[in-house]
XYZ file of C-alpha atoms in Angstrom:
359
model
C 6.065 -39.967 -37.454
C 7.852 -36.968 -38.764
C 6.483 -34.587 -41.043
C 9.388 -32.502 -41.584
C 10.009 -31.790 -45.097
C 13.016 -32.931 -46.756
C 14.938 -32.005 -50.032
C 14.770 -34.413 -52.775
C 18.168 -35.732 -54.006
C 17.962 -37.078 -57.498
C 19.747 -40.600 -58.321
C 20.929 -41.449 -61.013
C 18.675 -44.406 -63.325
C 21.803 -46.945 -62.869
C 21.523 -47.128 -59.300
C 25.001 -48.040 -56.993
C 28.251 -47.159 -58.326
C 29.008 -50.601 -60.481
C 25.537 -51.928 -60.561
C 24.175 -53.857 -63.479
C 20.768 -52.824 -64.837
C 18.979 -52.792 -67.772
C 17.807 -50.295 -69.745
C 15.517 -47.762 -68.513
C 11.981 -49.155 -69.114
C 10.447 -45.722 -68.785
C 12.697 -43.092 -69.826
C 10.156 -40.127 -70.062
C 9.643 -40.684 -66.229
C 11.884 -39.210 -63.704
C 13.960 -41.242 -60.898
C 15.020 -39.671 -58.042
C 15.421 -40.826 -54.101
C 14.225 -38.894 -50.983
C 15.008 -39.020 -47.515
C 12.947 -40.358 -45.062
C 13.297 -41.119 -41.306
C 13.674 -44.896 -41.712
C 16.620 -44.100 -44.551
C 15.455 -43.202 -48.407
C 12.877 -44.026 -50.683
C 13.667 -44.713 -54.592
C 10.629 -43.123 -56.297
C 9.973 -42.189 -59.700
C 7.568 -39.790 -60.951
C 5.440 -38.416 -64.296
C 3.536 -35.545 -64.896
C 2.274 -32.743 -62.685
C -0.711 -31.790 -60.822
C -2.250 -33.091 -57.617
C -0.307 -35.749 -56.255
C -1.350 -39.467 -56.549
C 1.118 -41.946 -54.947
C 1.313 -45.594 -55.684
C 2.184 -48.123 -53.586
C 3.021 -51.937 -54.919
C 2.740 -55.269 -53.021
C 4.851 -58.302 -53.232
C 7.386 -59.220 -54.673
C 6.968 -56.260 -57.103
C 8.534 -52.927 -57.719
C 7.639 -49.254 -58.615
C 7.494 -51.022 -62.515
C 4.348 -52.581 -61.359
C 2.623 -49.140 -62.016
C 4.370 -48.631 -65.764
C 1.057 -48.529 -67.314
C -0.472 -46.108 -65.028
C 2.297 -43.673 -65.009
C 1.798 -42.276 -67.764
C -1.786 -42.535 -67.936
C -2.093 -40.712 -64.867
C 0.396 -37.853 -66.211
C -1.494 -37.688 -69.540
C -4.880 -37.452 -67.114
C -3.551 -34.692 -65.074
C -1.828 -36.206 -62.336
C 1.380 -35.868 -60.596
C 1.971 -39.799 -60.943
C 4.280 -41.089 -58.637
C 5.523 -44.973 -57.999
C 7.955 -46.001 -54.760
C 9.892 -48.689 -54.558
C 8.316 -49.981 -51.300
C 11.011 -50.173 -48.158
C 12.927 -53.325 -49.089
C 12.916 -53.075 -52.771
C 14.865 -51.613 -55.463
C 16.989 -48.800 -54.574
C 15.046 -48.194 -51.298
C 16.803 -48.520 -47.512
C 16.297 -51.999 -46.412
C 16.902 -51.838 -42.639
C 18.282 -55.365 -41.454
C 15.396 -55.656 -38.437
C 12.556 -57.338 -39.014
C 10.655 -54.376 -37.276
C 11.572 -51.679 -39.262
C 8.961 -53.475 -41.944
C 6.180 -52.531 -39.582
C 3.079 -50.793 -40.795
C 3.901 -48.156 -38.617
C 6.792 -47.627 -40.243
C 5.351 -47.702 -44.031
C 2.945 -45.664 -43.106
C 5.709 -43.134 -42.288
C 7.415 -43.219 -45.326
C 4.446 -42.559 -47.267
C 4.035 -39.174 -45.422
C 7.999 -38.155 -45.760
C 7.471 -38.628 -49.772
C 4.764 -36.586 -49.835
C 6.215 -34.060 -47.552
C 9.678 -34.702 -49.758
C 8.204 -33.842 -52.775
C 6.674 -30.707 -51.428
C 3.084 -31.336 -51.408
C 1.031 -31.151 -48.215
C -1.864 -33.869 -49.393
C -1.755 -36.956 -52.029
C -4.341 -39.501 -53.229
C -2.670 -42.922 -52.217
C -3.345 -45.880 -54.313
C -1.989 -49.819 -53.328
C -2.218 -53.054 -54.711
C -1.825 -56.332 -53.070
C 0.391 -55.574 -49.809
C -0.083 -51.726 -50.939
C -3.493 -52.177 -50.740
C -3.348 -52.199 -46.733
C -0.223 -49.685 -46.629
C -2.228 -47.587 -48.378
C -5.620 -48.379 -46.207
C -3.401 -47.903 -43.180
C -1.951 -44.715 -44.245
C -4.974 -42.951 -45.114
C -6.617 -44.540 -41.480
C -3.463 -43.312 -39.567
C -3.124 -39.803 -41.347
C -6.408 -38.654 -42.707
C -4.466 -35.046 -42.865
C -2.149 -36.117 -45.451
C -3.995 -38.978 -47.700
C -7.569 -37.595 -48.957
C -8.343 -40.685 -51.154
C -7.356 -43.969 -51.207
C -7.747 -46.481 -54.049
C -7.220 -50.435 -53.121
C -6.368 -52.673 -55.567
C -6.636 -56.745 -55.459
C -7.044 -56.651 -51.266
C -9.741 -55.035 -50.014
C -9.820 -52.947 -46.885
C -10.681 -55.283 -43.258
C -10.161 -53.332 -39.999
C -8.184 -55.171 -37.459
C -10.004 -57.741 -35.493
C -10.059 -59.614 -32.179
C -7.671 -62.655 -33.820
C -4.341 -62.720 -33.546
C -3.638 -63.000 -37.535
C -0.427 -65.534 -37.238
C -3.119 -67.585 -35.648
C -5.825 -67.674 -38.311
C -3.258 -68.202 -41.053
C -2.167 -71.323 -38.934
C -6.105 -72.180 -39.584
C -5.677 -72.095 -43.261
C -3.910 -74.964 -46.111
C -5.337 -78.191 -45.657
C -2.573 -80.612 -45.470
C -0.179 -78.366 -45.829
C 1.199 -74.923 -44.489
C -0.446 -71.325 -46.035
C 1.984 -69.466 -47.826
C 2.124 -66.901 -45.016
C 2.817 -69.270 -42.645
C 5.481 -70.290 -44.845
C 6.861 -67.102 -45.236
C 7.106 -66.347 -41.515
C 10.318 -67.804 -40.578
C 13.445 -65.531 -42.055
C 16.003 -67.282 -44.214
C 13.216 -70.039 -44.996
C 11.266 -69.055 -47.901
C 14.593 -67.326 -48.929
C 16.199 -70.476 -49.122
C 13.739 -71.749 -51.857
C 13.454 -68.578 -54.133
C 16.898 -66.890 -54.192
C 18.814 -70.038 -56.080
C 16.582 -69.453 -58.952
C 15.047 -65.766 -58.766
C 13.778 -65.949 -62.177
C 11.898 -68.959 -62.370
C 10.330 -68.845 -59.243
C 9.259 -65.424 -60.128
C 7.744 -66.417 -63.641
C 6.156 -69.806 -61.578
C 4.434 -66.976 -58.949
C 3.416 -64.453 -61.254
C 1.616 -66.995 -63.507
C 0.278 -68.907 -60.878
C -1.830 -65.613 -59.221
C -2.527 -64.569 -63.333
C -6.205 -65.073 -64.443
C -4.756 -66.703 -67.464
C -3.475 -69.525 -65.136
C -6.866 -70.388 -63.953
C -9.150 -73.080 -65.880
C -12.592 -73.601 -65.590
C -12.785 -76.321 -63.116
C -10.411 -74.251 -60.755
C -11.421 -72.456 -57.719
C -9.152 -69.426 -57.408
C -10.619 -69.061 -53.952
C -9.034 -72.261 -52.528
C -6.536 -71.377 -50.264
C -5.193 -74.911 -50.088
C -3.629 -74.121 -53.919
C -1.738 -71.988 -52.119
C 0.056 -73.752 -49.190
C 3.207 -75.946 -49.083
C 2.897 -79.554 -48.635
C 4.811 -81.207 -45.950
C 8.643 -81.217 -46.943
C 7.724 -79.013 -49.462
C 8.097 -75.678 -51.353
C 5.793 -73.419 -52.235
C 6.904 -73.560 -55.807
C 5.846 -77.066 -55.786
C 2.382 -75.813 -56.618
C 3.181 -73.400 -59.518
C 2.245 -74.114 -63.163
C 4.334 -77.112 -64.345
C 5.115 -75.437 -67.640
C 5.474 -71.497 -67.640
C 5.815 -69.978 -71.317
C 7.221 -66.593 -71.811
C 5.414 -63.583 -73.029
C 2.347 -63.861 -70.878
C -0.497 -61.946 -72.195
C 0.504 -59.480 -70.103
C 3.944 -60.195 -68.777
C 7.130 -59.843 -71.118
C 10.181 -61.447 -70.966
C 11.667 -57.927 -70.635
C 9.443 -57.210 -67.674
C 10.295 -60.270 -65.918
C 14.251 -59.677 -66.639
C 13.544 -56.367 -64.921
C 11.832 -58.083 -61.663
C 14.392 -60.583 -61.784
C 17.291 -58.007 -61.750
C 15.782 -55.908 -58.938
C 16.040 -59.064 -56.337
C 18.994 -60.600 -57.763
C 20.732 -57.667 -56.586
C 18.539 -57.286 -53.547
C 17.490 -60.521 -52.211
C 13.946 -61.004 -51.629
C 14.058 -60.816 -47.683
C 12.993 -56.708 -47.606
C 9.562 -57.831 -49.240
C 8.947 -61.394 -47.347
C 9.959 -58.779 -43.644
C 6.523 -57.434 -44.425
C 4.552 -60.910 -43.690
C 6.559 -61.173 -40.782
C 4.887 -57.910 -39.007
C 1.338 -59.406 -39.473
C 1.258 -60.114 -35.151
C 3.138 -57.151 -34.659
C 0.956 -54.839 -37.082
C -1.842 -56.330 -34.908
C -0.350 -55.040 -31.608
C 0.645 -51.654 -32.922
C -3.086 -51.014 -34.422
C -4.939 -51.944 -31.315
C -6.672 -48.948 -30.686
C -8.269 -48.939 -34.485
C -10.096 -51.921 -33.733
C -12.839 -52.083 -36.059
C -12.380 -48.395 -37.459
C -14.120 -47.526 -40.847
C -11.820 -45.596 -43.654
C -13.997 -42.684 -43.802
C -12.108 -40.864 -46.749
C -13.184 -41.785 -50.636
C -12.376 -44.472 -51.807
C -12.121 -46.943 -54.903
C -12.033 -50.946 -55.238
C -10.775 -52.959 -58.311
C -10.165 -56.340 -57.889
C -9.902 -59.011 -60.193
C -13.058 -62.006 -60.263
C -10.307 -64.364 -60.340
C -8.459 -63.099 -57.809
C -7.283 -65.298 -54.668
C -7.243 -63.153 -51.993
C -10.381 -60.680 -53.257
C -12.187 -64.270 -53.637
C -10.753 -64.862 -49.964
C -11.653 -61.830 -48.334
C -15.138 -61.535 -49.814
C -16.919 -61.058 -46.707
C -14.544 -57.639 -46.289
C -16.224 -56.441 -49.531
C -19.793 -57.423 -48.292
C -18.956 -55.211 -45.789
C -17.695 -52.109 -47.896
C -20.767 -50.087 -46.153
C -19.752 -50.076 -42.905
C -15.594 -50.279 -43.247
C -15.841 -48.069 -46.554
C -17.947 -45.335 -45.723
C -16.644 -43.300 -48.385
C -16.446 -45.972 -50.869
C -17.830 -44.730 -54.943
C -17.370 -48.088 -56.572
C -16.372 -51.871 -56.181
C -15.395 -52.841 -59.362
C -14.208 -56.742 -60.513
C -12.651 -57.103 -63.677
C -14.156 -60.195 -65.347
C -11.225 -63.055 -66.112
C -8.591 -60.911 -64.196
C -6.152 -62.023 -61.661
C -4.197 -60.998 -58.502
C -1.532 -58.768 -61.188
C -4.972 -56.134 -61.703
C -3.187 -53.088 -63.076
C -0.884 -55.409 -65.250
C -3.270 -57.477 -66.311
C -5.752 -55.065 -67.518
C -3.799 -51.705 -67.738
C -6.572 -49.779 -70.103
C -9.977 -50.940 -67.879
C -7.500 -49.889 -64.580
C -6.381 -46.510 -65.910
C -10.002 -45.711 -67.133
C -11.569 -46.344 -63.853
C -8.693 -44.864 -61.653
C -9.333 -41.902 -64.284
C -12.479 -41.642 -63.634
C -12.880 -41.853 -59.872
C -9.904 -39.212 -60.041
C -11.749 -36.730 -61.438
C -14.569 -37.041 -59.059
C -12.441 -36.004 -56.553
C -12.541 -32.373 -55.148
C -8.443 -32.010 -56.051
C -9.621 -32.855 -60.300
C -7.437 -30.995 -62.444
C -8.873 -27.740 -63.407
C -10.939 -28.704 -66.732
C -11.698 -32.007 -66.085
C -15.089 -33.413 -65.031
C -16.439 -36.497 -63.205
């Protein structure tokens, strides 16, 4: 991986030449692109201080963080959002490879190198949850905290992981399963970005899930036989969620109209290549410090509960494990103010605090 600084080119906030997009949603932050060896990361940015880099999942965007942009600048905090490899205006290589977590890994340490910092705090939620595990793991130089939100931190283990997804869904196929084939999951989502968007996003919300639910059933989240995945999505989906506008949902939907969705669904299709490339962490511990906020209602932090159980061996390093009570998969949307007090907080208990502030 390269650590050779680059220059930071600044974009403009309409993206290509031509390009249709809405309004800027955040127009006190600043946009800008840097180079990077697998091409250029879109990136935008708030506030200045140490360096905290956050890192979305799927099928999200830099927006994903709005809340704690600001929150983070106001706290101190060089706040900076990327618009993951695949998304937005970021390069979106046409091999499956180049989504690797090798190379995500890499691109986190050209942005911080970009931006002229030597060390960041790295924060991910969903599929940034393990970029960001991964980064810190692979370059403990560079990323002195991590903070993981909705997926909690495993080390890789002795099963091939295409293999125990096959495990998983009942009747039916796990989503990841699903999504492992290119073109196929594609095929379903891209006639009809918006909707199956809203269907997704309200399907992982904790609004979405009643009382007789399980959110922990994996089986709500495969396709049937002939199926889509959309087939299991809430029948009915009524715009603003509590925490999901129309206007935020125009601006997810715009980012993969233009884009296509395949950059973000190359990511599941590394999971058996991830696993090769990470053999010789087998079991490691991420010894740095470290936060957890998922959401009670969460699928995947009820799926991977036995990774939290073990927090004290794979977490060494860990201050809290925090679940947010009614939440969902969407944490930091869902419940901006509890996310940006407790990211705050652990902040500032860190030995790179802002002078002034205290734990």
């Amino acid at each position: 991986m390269s650590q050779s600084a680059k220059t930071p080119s600044t974009s403009t906030a309409g993206g290509a030449p031509g390009a249709h997009r809405p309004a800027d949603p955040l127009p006190e932050a600043t946009h800008r692109t840097v180079e990077v060896p697998g091409g250029r990361i879109h990136l935008v940015e708030q506030g200045t201080g140490p360096l905290v880099l956050m890192v979305h999942g799927f099928p999200e965007s830099w927006y994903s963080w709005r809340h704690q942009l600001p929150a983070l600048a106001a706290a101190g905090y060089r706040a900076v959002a990327i618009d993951v490899r695949g998304y937005g205006r970021s390069s979106k290589p046409r091999e499956v490879s180049a989504y690797r977590m090798l190379a995500h890994v890499a691109d986190n340490v050209a942005v911080v190198r970009a931006l002229g910092e030597e060390t960041a705090v790295i924060v991910g939620h969903d599929w940034g949850s393990p970029i960001a595990a991964h980064s810190a793991l692979l370059r403990p130089d560079v990323f002195t905290a991590v903070a993981l939100l909705s997926v909690p931190y495993a080390p890789r283990g002795e099963t091939r992981p295409t293999e125990a997804f096959a495990r998983l869904g009942g009747d039916g196929e796990f989503y990841i399963s699903y999504f492992q084939e290119p073109g196929r999951a594609e095929a379903e989502i891209e006639p009809d970005v918006r909707g199956w968007l809203a269907g997704f996003y309200a399907s992982l919300a904790g609004d979405a899930v009643s009382p007789s639910d399980d959110p922990g059933d994996v089986t709500r989240y495969s396709v049937p036989p002939g199926g889509k995945l959309s087939d299991s999505f809430p029948e009915d989906v009524r715009l603003p969620l509590p925490w999901l506008t129309g206007a935020d949902l125009d601006f997810y939907a715009g980012e993969f109209e233009r884009t296509g969705l395949t950059g973000g669904l190359n990511r599941y299709r590394n999971v058996d290549r991830d696993w090769e490339d990470l053999a010789a962490w087998t079991g490691a511990p991420l010894t740095q410090p470290a936060l957890f906020i998922g959401g009670e209602l969460d699928a995947p932090t009820r799926w991977m509960s036995d990774a939290i159980e073990a927090f004290p061996r794979t977490l060494p390093g860990l201050s809290a494990s925090h679940l947010l009570d009614g939440c969902g998969h969407w944490v930091q949307q869902e419940r901006p103010a509890e996310v940006n007090r407790l990211l705050t907080d652990w902040l500032h208990t860190l030995p790179a605090a802002p002078v002034g502030t205290s734990g």
